[in-house]
Amino acid sequence: MEIDKAIRDSDDRRLKTKYNNAIYVIQRALALYSIEEVAFSFNGGKDSTVLLHLLRAGYFLHQVEHGHSNGGLSDGEFTFPIRTIYFETPSVFPEINSFTYETAASYGVKLDIIREDFKSGLEALLKAKRTRAIFLGVRIGDPTAVGQEQFSPSSPGWPPFMRVNPILDWSYRDVWAFLLTCKVHYCSLYDQGYTSIGSINDTVPNELLCVKGSAVEKQKFRPAYMLSDGRLERAGRAKKLHPVAASAPAASNGLKCAEPHQGSIHTASIVAVGDEILFGTIEDQLGSSLCRKLHSIGWLVSQMATVRSEVDSVAEEVERRKSMSDLVFIYGGVGPLHTDVTVGGVAKAFGVRLAPDEEYEEYLSHLFGDKCTGNRNEMAQLPEGITELLEHEKLRVPLIKCHNVIVLSATNVDELDRQWDALIDLRSTNLLASAAPFVSKHLTTSLSDLEVAQPLSKISIEFPDIYTGCYRKSRAGPLIITLEGKDQETVEAAVEALSKKLPSGVKQLLV
């Protein structure tokens, strides 16, 4: 078998390890299920192309191991017996279609063509033919791979079958190392600068591979395997605007900005992740501390939320907040435990995969030493193509930034203080844009809430740029009225106007 020989003759030790692990998963599946009970989902992309050839090698070695072949068959005489399903859609690239059918003909692959959506097609397939396991070319970081292992039952609500993921732990670099080492054909789009291929509606060549100096109307791109940073694999996916960003103004009582990222007030959202907070087991002190810190530099916190330690819960909240705020801060759920799902949720919110980050892994190895194995090693899986590591001398491990989402690893206020100080020092990189400070005035009165309600309502109308609010430190204590804004003269004018509308007995507090 030419695939096995090419890997054995290679000097790439990492590739050999990945290959051996994948072959083991394939042979394990073939031992658990008969050949009639397994299927392979092929889509013409680089990942499924890798899996096709791994399956060819794995089945061949499985046959040899069980004495069904003497290993002397030539590649041309070897047929591929695993049922292969191909979902053909109107939005697929013509090059993908051509490559799929040519590959099937070259390697004796019998295709089951399905022209329905994936779920409906699977339901029909499983009804028509006995299928207990399906080989998938899923890699960590794929939104559908969150929470999966090499053998994972199908999700609730889907037809029952075992998902087998032989290349789950492979990186972008591993995929191309395999394809180039084995010298197998792959879709021609990858030689035209495409690095991650979806549909014709959401995929363009990766700009990072554009040849400098080439004319705009005739841009030239280097091949996909020349992308030096695999984290940027999905940079070729066309980005779609979120309609909520255009329709939901970031407004609060008196503090208005026309739209996110455009107003004079910078807005932030804070997301806490943790069942312990929602259960009342622990008290969240980081949120209030972070609010004070943001307020001190002129930023407005427009939303605070606490979500369950579930990938989908994190993803849904981040998806909502990232398009409505200049920055989203998220903490909790970061670490090696099974409940530490924050990074996976952020990846899913952006529709990217988790993939090994060698630079981050080096930091973890330095921190944990020989203990940086197993689950701790999985901590080095970061959102692919969108992750920026925020390094600072005050931090033992860099903070993770994915576009406008910052993942804080702090578990207490002291750690948050250190991370915040690092972020402040990094402001020169436009991380936390400079904002005009808030001007605050506080008044105290013995009047009741009812007595101040109407005057405050009038002030809110007269001074729409001023926040007005009230609170008491205790039920029997005085009412504290707060007026806050960005312009000192306007705030002072609002204080003077309110003083005239209220009865006597109001005192101003110095802040």
Short mmCIF file of C-alpha atoms in Angstrom, two decimals:
data_model
loop_
_atom_site.label_atom_id
_atom_site.label_comp_id
_atom_site.label_asym_id
_atom_site.label_seq_id
_atom_site.Cartn_x
_atom_site.Cartn_y
_atom_site.Cartn_z
CA MET A 1 0.00 0.00 0.00
CA GLU A 2 1.61 3.23 -1.24
CA ILE A 3 0.17 5.41 1.58
CA ASP A 4 1.65 3.31 4.38
CA LYS A 5 5.02 3.11 2.64
CA ALA A 6 5.17 6.88 2.07
CA ILE A 7 4.57 7.56 5.76
CA ARG A 8 7.04 4.89 6.89
CA ASP A 9 9.73 6.38 4.64
CA SER A 10 9.08 9.91 5.92
CA ASP A 11 11.34 11.67 8.44
CA ASP A 12 8.39 13.58 9.88
CA ARG A 13 8.02 12.03 13.36
CA ARG A 14 4.92 14.08 14.20
CA LEU A 15 3.19 12.95 11.00
CA LYS A 16 4.05 9.33 11.75
CA THR A 17 2.50 9.63 15.21
CA LYS A 18 -0.67 11.21 13.82
CA TYR A 19 -0.87 8.56 11.09
CA ASN A 20 -0.44 5.66 13.53
CA ASN A 21 -3.10 7.03 15.86
CA ALA A 22 -5.56 7.52 13.00
CA ILE A 23 -4.91 4.02 11.64
CA TYR A 24 -5.51 2.61 15.12
CA VAL A 25 -8.91 4.35 15.32
CA ILE A 26 -9.85 3.03 11.87
CA GLN A 27 -8.79 -0.53 12.67
CA ARG A 28 -10.62 -0.35 15.99
CA ALA A 29 -13.81 0.67 14.18
CA LEU A 30 -13.39 -2.13 11.63
CA ALA A 31 -13.03 -4.58 14.49
CA LEU A 32 -16.21 -3.32 16.15
CA TYR A 33 -18.36 -3.14 13.01
CA SER A 34 -18.61 -5.22 9.87
CA ILE A 35 -17.76 -3.60 6.56
CA GLU A 36 -21.47 -3.54 5.70
CA GLU A 37 -22.20 -1.51 8.85
CA VAL A 38 -19.79 1.38 8.21
CA ALA A 39 -19.89 4.33 5.83
CA PHE A 40 -17.64 7.25 4.95
CA SER A 41 -18.84 10.83 4.43
CA PHE A 42 -16.74 12.41 1.66
CA ASN A 43 -17.07 16.07 0.62
CA GLY A 44 -14.06 16.64 -1.64
CA GLY A 45 -12.26 18.90 0.84
CA LYS A 46 -8.71 18.43 2.08
CA ASP A 47 -9.74 16.84 5.39
CA SER A 48 -11.96 14.20 3.82
CA THR A 49 -9.31 13.58 1.15
CA VAL A 50 -6.86 12.78 3.93
CA LEU A 51 -9.42 10.49 5.53
CA LEU A 52 -10.11 8.69 2.25
CA HIS A 53 -6.48 7.66 1.94
CA LEU A 54 -6.22 6.81 5.64
CA LEU A 55 -9.23 4.52 5.22
CA ARG A 56 -7.66 2.89 2.18
CA ALA A 57 -4.49 2.22 4.17
CA GLY A 58 -6.36 1.24 7.32
CA TYR A 59 -8.60 -1.27 5.57
CA PHE A 60 -5.66 -2.74 3.65
CA LEU A 61 -3.64 -3.19 6.87
CA HIS A 62 -6.71 -4.61 8.62
CA GLN A 63 -7.05 -7.22 5.89
CA VAL A 64 -3.37 -8.14 6.07
CA GLU A 65 -3.50 -8.41 9.86
CA HIS A 66 -6.43 -10.82 9.68
CA GLY A 67 -4.87 -12.94 6.94
CA HIS A 68 -7.30 -11.91 4.21
CA SER A 69 -4.51 -10.58 1.99
CA ASN A 70 -0.84 -11.37 1.58
CA GLY A 71 -0.06 -7.70 1.14
CA GLY A 72 1.07 -8.27 -2.42
CA LEU A 73 -1.80 -6.57 -4.18
CA SER A 74 -0.86 -3.55 -6.27
CA ASP A 75 -2.71 -0.32 -5.68
CA GLY A 76 -4.53 -0.69 -8.95
CA GLU A 77 -5.89 -4.10 -7.92
CA PHE A 78 -7.07 -2.86 -4.51
CA THR A 79 -10.72 -1.79 -4.36
CA PHE A 80 -12.27 0.44 -1.72
CA PRO A 81 -15.16 -1.46 -0.11
CA ILE A 82 -16.45 1.14 2.39
CA ARG A 83 -19.74 2.68 1.31
CA THR A 84 -19.09 6.37 0.58
CA ILE A 85 -21.74 9.06 0.74
CA TYR A 86 -21.47 12.42 -1.01
CA PHE A 87 -23.89 15.27 -0.35
CA GLU A 88 -24.18 17.21 -3.59
CA THR A 89 -25.68 20.70 -3.30
CA PRO A 90 -26.36 23.49 -5.83
CA SER A 91 -23.94 25.80 -3.99
CA VAL A 92 -20.94 23.47 -4.18
CA PHE A 93 -17.91 24.56 -6.24
CA PRO A 94 -17.75 22.86 -9.66
CA GLU A 95 -14.11 22.00 -8.93
CA ILE A 96 -15.21 20.09 -5.81
CA ASN A 97 -17.74 18.11 -7.82
CA SER A 98 -15.22 17.28 -10.53
CA PHE A 99 -12.55 16.26 -8.04
CA THR A 100 -15.00 14.07 -6.11
CA TYR A 101 -16.12 12.09 -9.15
CA GLU A 102 -12.58 11.80 -10.54
CA THR A 103 -11.28 10.56 -7.20
CA ALA A 104 -14.06 8.01 -6.90
CA ALA A 105 -13.21 6.67 -10.37
CA SER A 106 -9.47 6.55 -9.64
CA TYR A 107 -9.74 4.55 -6.41
CA GLY A 108 -12.76 2.37 -7.10
CA VAL A 109 -14.97 4.28 -4.69
CA LYS A 110 -18.69 3.68 -5.12
CA LEU A 111 -20.51 6.89 -4.29
CA ASP A 112 -24.00 7.16 -2.82
CA ILE A 113 -25.08 10.59 -4.07
CA ILE A 114 -27.46 12.42 -1.73
CA ARG A 115 -29.13 15.65 -2.82
CA GLU A 116 -30.89 16.43 0.45
CA ASP A 117 -29.72 18.29 3.53
CA PHE A 118 -27.30 16.37 5.73
CA LYS A 119 -29.78 15.34 8.42
CA SER A 120 -32.57 14.28 6.04
CA GLY A 121 -30.07 12.47 3.84
CA LEU A 122 -28.68 10.52 6.78
CA GLU A 123 -32.15 9.55 7.94
CA ALA A 124 -32.97 8.20 4.48
CA LEU A 125 -29.61 6.42 4.22
CA LEU A 126 -29.88 4.73 7.59
CA LYS A 127 -33.39 3.53 6.81
CA ALA A 128 -32.38 2.10 3.45
CA LYS A 129 -29.11 0.47 4.51
CA ARG A 130 -27.89 -0.91 7.81
CA THR A 131 -25.31 1.62 9.00
CA ARG A 132 -24.02 1.72 12.56
CA ALA A 133 -20.92 3.91 12.20
CA ILE A 134 -19.83 6.73 9.87
CA PHE A 135 -16.23 7.91 9.36
CA LEU A 136 -16.03 11.71 9.37
CA GLY A 137 -13.16 14.05 8.49
CA VAL A 138 -13.80 16.28 11.48
CA ARG A 139 -10.93 18.10 13.16
CA ILE A 140 -10.91 19.84 16.54
CA GLY A 141 -12.10 23.41 16.06
CA ASP A 142 -14.85 22.52 13.63
CA PRO A 143 -18.08 23.87 15.18
CA THR A 144 -19.57 20.40 14.86
CA ALA A 145 -16.59 18.87 16.68
CA VAL A 146 -17.19 20.58 20.01
CA GLY A 147 -17.47 17.95 22.72
CA GLN A 148 -16.70 15.07 20.35
CA GLU A 149 -14.15 12.32 20.82
CA GLN A 150 -12.75 9.82 18.35
CA PHE A 151 -15.82 7.66 18.94
CA SER A 152 -18.93 9.75 19.67
CA PRO A 153 -22.60 8.75 19.41
CA SER A 154 -24.73 11.02 17.23
CA SER A 155 -26.34 14.02 18.92
CA PRO A 156 -29.86 13.88 20.39
CA GLY A 157 -32.51 14.38 17.71
CA TRP A 158 -30.32 12.84 15.00
CA PRO A 159 -30.49 9.30 13.60
CA PRO A 160 -28.57 6.92 15.89
CA PHE A 161 -25.07 6.03 14.68
CA MET A 162 -21.49 6.19 15.92
CA ARG A 163 -19.38 9.09 14.67
CA VAL A 164 -15.81 7.93 14.08
CA ASN A 165 -13.26 10.76 13.89
CA PRO A 166 -9.78 9.41 13.05
CA ILE A 167 -8.21 12.86 12.41
CA LEU A 168 -9.90 14.73 15.25
CA ASP A 169 -6.56 15.86 16.72
CA TRP A 170 -4.90 16.77 13.40
CA SER A 171 -3.84 20.36 12.70
CA TYR A 172 -3.83 22.27 9.42
CA ARG A 173 -0.12 21.57 9.18
CA ASP A 174 -0.68 17.82 9.71
CA VAL A 175 -3.23 17.67 6.89
CA TRP A 176 -0.89 19.24 4.37
CA ALA A 177 2.09 17.25 5.58
CA PHE A 178 0.12 14.08 4.84
CA LEU A 179 -1.16 15.17 1.41
CA LEU A 180 2.27 16.33 0.24
CA THR A 181 4.20 13.41 1.73
CA CYS A 182 1.87 10.85 0.15
CA LYS A 183 1.75 12.83 -3.13
CA VAL A 184 -1.98 12.31 -3.58
CA HIS A 185 -4.26 14.49 -5.66
CA TYR A 186 -6.42 17.12 -3.95
CA CYS A 187 -8.93 19.66 -5.22
CA SER A 188 -7.37 22.26 -7.53
CA LEU A 189 -8.94 25.13 -5.56
CA TYR A 190 -6.28 24.68 -2.89
CA ASP A 191 -3.62 25.64 -5.45
CA GLN A 192 -5.56 28.85 -6.12
CA GLY A 193 -5.30 30.23 -2.58
CA TYR A 194 -8.37 28.63 -1.01
CA THR A 195 -7.57 27.30 2.47
CA SER A 196 -11.01 26.33 3.82
CA ILE A 197 -13.74 25.54 1.33
CA GLY A 198 -17.42 25.88 2.11
CA SER A 199 -19.99 26.90 -0.49
CA ILE A 200 -19.64 29.30 -3.40
CA ASN A 201 -21.57 31.80 -1.27
CA ASP A 202 -19.16 32.04 1.65
CA THR A 203 -15.70 31.12 0.38
CA VAL A 204 -12.99 33.26 -1.22
CA PRO A 205 -9.22 32.84 -1.63
CA ASN A 206 -7.27 33.59 1.52
CA GLU A 207 -5.88 37.12 1.25
CA LEU A 208 -2.88 36.08 3.32
CA LEU A 209 -1.73 34.03 0.31
CA CYS A 210 -2.14 36.84 -2.21
CA VAL A 211 1.03 37.45 -4.24
CA LYS A 212 2.17 41.02 -3.68
CA GLY A 213 2.25 43.18 -6.77
CA SER A 214 -0.34 41.18 -8.69
CA ALA A 215 -2.99 43.30 -10.37
CA VAL A 216 -6.26 43.65 -8.45
CA GLU A 217 -8.32 42.37 -11.38
CA LYS A 218 -5.97 39.39 -11.83
CA GLN A 219 -4.82 38.60 -8.32
CA LYS A 220 -2.54 35.61 -7.94
CA PHE A 221 -2.45 33.43 -4.86
CA ARG A 222 0.03 30.95 -3.47
CA PRO A 223 -1.11 27.37 -2.72
CA ALA A 224 -2.90 26.60 0.52
CA TYR A 225 -0.01 24.55 1.90
CA MET A 226 2.11 27.73 2.01
CA LEU A 227 -0.05 29.30 4.70
CA SER A 228 2.43 29.54 7.56
CA ASP A 229 -0.08 29.94 10.39
CA GLY A 230 -2.75 27.24 10.36
CA ARG A 231 -4.85 29.29 12.79
CA LEU A 232 -5.68 31.52 9.82
CA GLU A 233 -7.09 28.68 7.74
CA ARG A 234 -10.64 30.08 7.79
CA ALA A 235 -9.60 33.63 6.92
CA GLY A 236 -10.83 32.83 3.43
CA ARG A 237 -14.41 32.44 4.57
CA ALA A 238 -16.45 35.50 3.52
CA LYS A 239 -17.66 37.34 6.60
CA LYS A 240 -21.34 38.20 6.92
CA LEU A 241 -22.66 41.21 8.77
CA HIS A 242 -24.86 40.52 11.76
CA PRO A 243 -28.18 42.32 11.26
CA VAL A 244 -28.46 42.95 14.98
CA ALA A 245 -25.49 45.30 14.78
CA ALA A 246 -27.38 47.62 12.47
CA SER A 247 -30.72 47.46 14.20
CA ALA A 248 -29.96 47.53 17.93
CA PRO A 249 -28.68 50.86 19.22
CA ALA A 250 -26.44 50.72 22.27
CA ALA A 251 -28.50 53.07 24.40
CA SER A 252 -29.18 53.29 28.11
CA ASN A 253 -30.69 55.86 30.45
CA GLY A 254 -29.06 59.06 29.31
CA LEU A 255 -25.91 57.52 27.82
CA LYS A 256 -26.48 57.25 24.09
CA CYS A 257 -24.29 56.26 21.19
CA ALA A 258 -25.61 56.00 17.65
CA GLU A 259 -24.25 52.51 16.90
CA PRO A 260 -21.64 50.18 18.32
CA HIS A 261 -18.04 51.13 17.44
CA GLN A 262 -19.11 54.56 16.21
CA GLY A 263 -20.30 56.58 19.18
CA SER A 264 -18.21 58.65 21.58
CA ILE A 265 -18.92 56.12 24.31
CA HIS A 266 -17.14 52.76 24.13
CA THR A 267 -19.32 49.87 25.23
CA ALA A 268 -18.38 46.54 26.77
CA SER A 269 -20.29 43.39 27.67
CA ILE A 270 -19.30 41.04 30.47
CA VAL A 271 -20.08 37.32 30.41
CA ALA A 272 -19.47 35.06 33.40
CA VAL A 273 -19.44 31.30 32.86
CA GLY A 274 -20.16 28.96 35.74
CA ASP A 275 -22.87 26.73 37.14
CA GLU A 276 -21.52 27.49 40.62
CA ILE A 277 -22.54 31.14 40.27
CA LEU A 278 -26.04 30.23 39.08
CA PHE A 279 -26.41 27.63 41.83
CA GLY A 280 -25.46 30.22 44.44
CA THR A 281 -22.48 28.13 45.53
CA ILE A 282 -20.04 31.02 45.04
CA GLU A 283 -20.45 34.77 44.78
CA ASP A 284 -19.22 36.42 41.60
CA GLN A 285 -16.90 39.26 42.60
CA LEU A 286 -15.12 39.59 39.26
CA GLY A 287 -18.08 41.12 37.44
CA SER A 288 -18.53 44.10 39.76
CA SER A 289 -14.76 44.65 39.92
CA LEU A 290 -14.50 44.60 36.13
CA CYS A 291 -17.42 47.04 35.85
CA ARG A 292 -15.59 49.50 38.12
CA LYS A 293 -12.39 49.15 36.16
CA LEU A 294 -14.10 49.77 32.82
CA HIS A 295 -16.04 52.69 34.22
CA SER A 296 -12.82 54.24 35.55
CA ILE A 297 -11.44 54.53 32.01
CA GLY A 298 -14.62 55.91 30.49
CA TRP A 299 -16.16 52.71 29.12
CA LEU A 300 -19.84 51.86 29.49
CA VAL A 301 -20.80 48.32 30.46
CA SER A 302 -23.99 47.75 28.52
CA GLN A 303 -24.66 44.18 29.62
CA MET A 304 -23.66 41.60 32.24
CA ALA A 305 -24.72 37.98 31.92
CA THR A 306 -24.03 34.67 33.65
CA VAL A 307 -24.42 31.50 31.62
CA ARG A 308 -24.28 27.75 32.24
CA SER A 309 -21.08 25.78 31.74
CA GLU A 310 -22.31 24.55 28.36
CA VAL A 311 -20.73 25.18 24.98
CA ASP A 312 -24.02 26.21 23.37
CA SER A 313 -24.92 28.57 26.22
CA VAL A 314 -21.54 30.31 25.95
CA ALA A 315 -21.70 30.44 22.14
CA GLU A 316 -25.19 31.93 22.07
CA GLU A 317 -24.33 34.68 24.56
CA VAL A 318 -21.04 35.58 22.88
CA GLU A 319 -22.79 35.60 19.49
CA ARG A 320 -25.31 38.14 20.81
CA ARG A 321 -22.80 40.38 22.55
CA LYS A 322 -19.89 40.49 20.10
CA SER A 323 -21.89 42.40 17.49
CA MET A 324 -23.39 44.86 19.97
CA SER A 325 -20.31 45.86 21.99
CA ASP A 326 -16.86 47.18 21.24
CA LEU A 327 -15.38 44.54 23.53
CA VAL A 328 -16.72 41.43 25.23
CA PHE A 329 -14.98 40.21 28.39
CA ILE A 330 -15.63 36.60 29.36
CA TYR A 331 -14.31 34.72 32.38
CA GLY A 332 -14.86 31.40 34.13
CA GLY A 333 -14.83 28.00 32.44
CA VAL A 334 -11.15 28.21 31.45
CA GLY A 335 -8.98 25.22 32.29
CA PRO A 336 -8.58 21.45 31.90
CA LEU A 337 -11.88 20.31 33.43
CA HIS A 338 -14.81 18.96 31.43
CA THR A 339 -16.85 21.99 32.53
CA ASP A 340 -14.25 24.40 31.13
CA VAL A 341 -16.03 25.10 27.86
CA THR A 342 -15.50 28.84 27.43
CA VAL A 343 -12.89 28.71 24.67
CA GLY A 344 -14.93 26.13 22.76
CA GLY A 345 -18.01 28.32 23.10
CA VAL A 346 -16.14 31.36 21.76
CA ALA A 347 -14.93 29.30 18.79
CA LYS A 348 -18.47 28.16 18.04
CA ALA A 349 -19.78 31.74 18.28
CA PHE A 350 -17.38 32.73 15.50
CA GLY A 351 -17.96 29.55 13.49
CA VAL A 352 -14.33 28.39 13.64
CA ARG A 353 -12.52 25.31 14.83
CA LEU A 354 -10.38 24.72 17.88
CA ALA A 355 -6.87 23.81 16.80
CA PRO A 356 -3.49 23.30 18.50
CA ASP A 357 -1.62 26.56 19.11
CA GLU A 358 2.08 25.77 19.40
CA GLU A 359 3.00 29.14 20.94
CA TYR A 360 0.35 28.82 23.66
CA GLU A 361 1.34 25.21 24.25
CA GLU A 362 4.90 26.36 24.96
CA TYR A 363 3.61 28.72 27.65
CA LEU A 364 1.61 25.91 29.23
CA SER A 365 4.60 23.55 29.10
CA HIS A 366 6.75 26.15 30.81
CA LEU A 367 4.06 26.62 33.46
CA PHE A 368 3.17 22.98 34.12
CA GLY A 369 6.38 21.24 33.06
CA ASP A 370 6.02 17.48 32.67
CA LYS A 371 2.45 17.75 33.91
CA CYS A 372 1.43 19.45 30.65
CA THR A 373 -0.14 16.34 29.20
CA GLY A 374 -3.62 14.97 28.74
CA ASN A 375 -6.32 17.47 29.59
CA ARG A 376 -3.85 20.27 30.26
CA ASN A 377 -2.47 19.79 26.77
CA GLU A 378 -6.00 20.23 25.42
CA MET A 379 -5.93 23.73 26.91
CA ALA A 380 -3.66 24.65 23.99
CA GLN A 381 -6.57 24.15 21.59
CA LEU A 382 -7.61 27.69 20.62
CA PRO A 383 -10.08 29.19 18.08
CA GLU A 384 -8.35 28.78 14.75
CA GLY A 385 -7.60 31.76 12.55
CA ILE A 386 -8.96 34.42 14.92
CA THR A 387 -6.82 34.05 18.05
CA GLU A 388 -4.35 36.70 19.18
CA LEU A 389 -2.22 36.06 22.27
CA LEU A 390 -1.89 39.12 24.51
CA GLU A 391 1.55 38.78 26.06
CA HIS A 392 2.81 40.87 28.99
CA GLU A 393 5.56 40.51 31.58
CA LYS A 394 2.93 40.56 34.34
CA LEU A 395 1.21 37.49 32.89
CA ARG A 396 2.51 33.94 33.28
CA VAL A 397 0.30 32.88 30.37
CA PRO A 398 -0.98 35.27 27.66
CA LEU A 399 -4.62 36.26 27.56
CA ILE A 400 -6.68 35.01 24.62
CA LYS A 401 -8.26 37.57 22.27
CA CYS A 402 -10.60 36.53 19.44
CA HIS A 403 -11.52 39.60 17.43
CA ASN A 404 -13.36 41.73 20.01
CA VAL A 405 -13.73 39.00 22.64
CA ILE A 406 -11.16 38.80 25.46
CA VAL A 407 -11.00 35.61 27.51
CA LEU A 408 -9.87 36.34 31.07
CA SER A 409 -8.39 33.44 33.04
CA ALA A 410 -8.71 35.18 36.42
CA THR A 411 -10.41 33.23 39.21
CA ASN A 412 -10.16 35.94 41.90
CA VAL A 413 -9.90 39.70 42.22
CA ASP A 414 -6.11 39.71 42.70
CA GLU A 415 -5.59 37.81 39.44
CA LEU A 416 -8.06 40.12 37.71
CA ASP A 417 -6.07 43.14 38.94
CA ARG A 418 -2.90 41.77 37.34
CA GLN A 419 -4.62 40.96 34.07
CA TRP A 420 -6.30 44.35 33.99
CA ASP A 421 -2.98 46.13 34.59
CA ALA A 422 -1.54 44.20 31.66
CA LEU A 423 -4.48 45.20 29.45
CA ILE A 424 -4.02 48.85 30.43
CA ASP A 425 -0.33 48.67 29.52
CA LEU A 426 -1.35 47.23 26.16
CA ARG A 427 -3.62 50.17 25.38
CA SER A 428 -0.92 51.52 23.06
CA THR A 429 -1.91 48.69 20.70
CA ASN A 430 -5.47 50.13 20.53
CA LEU A 431 -6.76 47.25 22.61
CA LEU A 432 -8.68 49.51 24.98
CA ALA A 433 -9.29 52.67 23.01
CA SER A 434 -8.93 55.90 24.95
CA ALA A 435 -12.26 57.24 26.13
CA ALA A 436 -13.29 60.46 27.80
CA PRO A 437 -13.72 59.88 31.56
CA PHE A 438 -17.12 59.94 33.18
CA VAL A 439 -18.06 62.95 35.29
CA SER A 440 -20.21 61.99 38.27
CA LYS A 441 -22.19 64.01 40.79
CA HIS A 442 -24.02 62.50 43.76
CA LEU A 443 -26.77 64.16 45.77
CA THR A 444 -28.30 62.89 49.02
CA THR A 445 -31.78 63.60 50.23
CA SER A 446 -34.24 62.42 52.86
CA LEU A 447 -37.08 62.69 50.34
CA SER A 448 -38.99 59.58 49.34
CA ASP A 449 -38.70 57.88 45.98
CA LEU A 450 -42.14 59.18 45.04
CA GLU A 451 -41.13 62.78 45.76
CA VAL A 452 -38.08 62.67 43.48
CA ALA A 453 -39.56 60.53 40.69
CA GLN A 454 -41.19 63.33 38.69
CA PRO A 455 -38.28 65.83 38.93
CA LEU A 456 -35.85 63.10 37.82
CA SER A 457 -38.05 62.20 34.85
CA LYS A 458 -37.99 65.83 33.74
CA ILE A 459 -34.20 65.97 34.06
CA SER A 460 -33.90 62.85 31.87
CA ILE A 461 -35.92 64.61 29.17
CA GLU A 462 -34.04 67.93 29.46
CA PHE A 463 -30.61 66.29 29.54
CA PRO A 464 -30.79 63.15 27.37
CA ASP A 465 -26.99 62.70 27.50
CA ILE A 466 -26.97 62.41 31.28
CA TYR A 467 -27.54 59.21 33.21
CA THR A 468 -29.81 59.66 36.22
CA GLY A 469 -30.32 57.03 38.87
CA CYS A 470 -31.06 56.47 42.57
CA TYR A 471 -30.12 53.95 45.21
CA ARG A 472 -30.06 53.48 48.98
CA LYS A 473 -27.33 51.71 50.94
CA SER A 474 -30.00 50.66 53.43
CA ARG A 475 -33.79 50.84 53.56
CA ALA A 476 -33.70 53.52 56.30
CA GLY A 477 -30.74 55.40 54.84
CA PRO A 478 -30.82 58.53 52.67
CA LEU A 479 -31.62 58.37 48.96
CA ILE A 480 -28.52 58.90 46.82
CA ILE A 481 -29.15 60.47 43.41
CA THR A 482 -26.49 59.99 40.72
CA LEU A 483 -26.01 62.16 37.65
CA GLU A 484 -23.31 61.09 35.25
CA GLY A 485 -22.10 61.99 31.79
CA LYS A 486 -19.09 62.77 29.65
CA ASP A 487 -19.30 66.58 29.67
CA GLN A 488 -18.67 68.30 33.02
CA GLU A 489 -20.58 71.49 32.19
CA THR A 490 -23.64 69.50 31.15
CA VAL A 491 -23.51 67.41 34.32
CA GLU A 492 -23.24 70.52 36.50
CA ALA A 493 -26.13 72.14 34.64
CA ALA A 494 -28.24 69.03 35.26
CA VAL A 495 -27.37 69.12 38.96
CA GLU A 496 -28.37 72.76 39.21
CA ALA A 497 -31.65 72.14 37.35
CA LEU A 498 -32.50 69.17 39.57
CA SER A 499 -31.74 71.15 42.74
CA LYS A 500 -34.28 73.75 41.70
CA LYS A 501 -36.95 71.13 41.05
CA LEU A 502 -36.50 69.34 44.37
CA PRO A 503 -37.62 70.62 47.79
CA SER A 504 -34.91 71.81 50.21
CA GLY A 505 -32.78 69.36 52.13
CA VAL A 506 -30.63 68.10 49.27
CA LYS A 507 -26.87 67.88 49.81
CA GLN A 508 -24.19 67.32 47.20
CA LEU A 509 -21.55 64.67 47.89
CA LEU A 510 -17.99 65.15 46.74
CA VAL A 511 -16.72 62.29 44.56
#
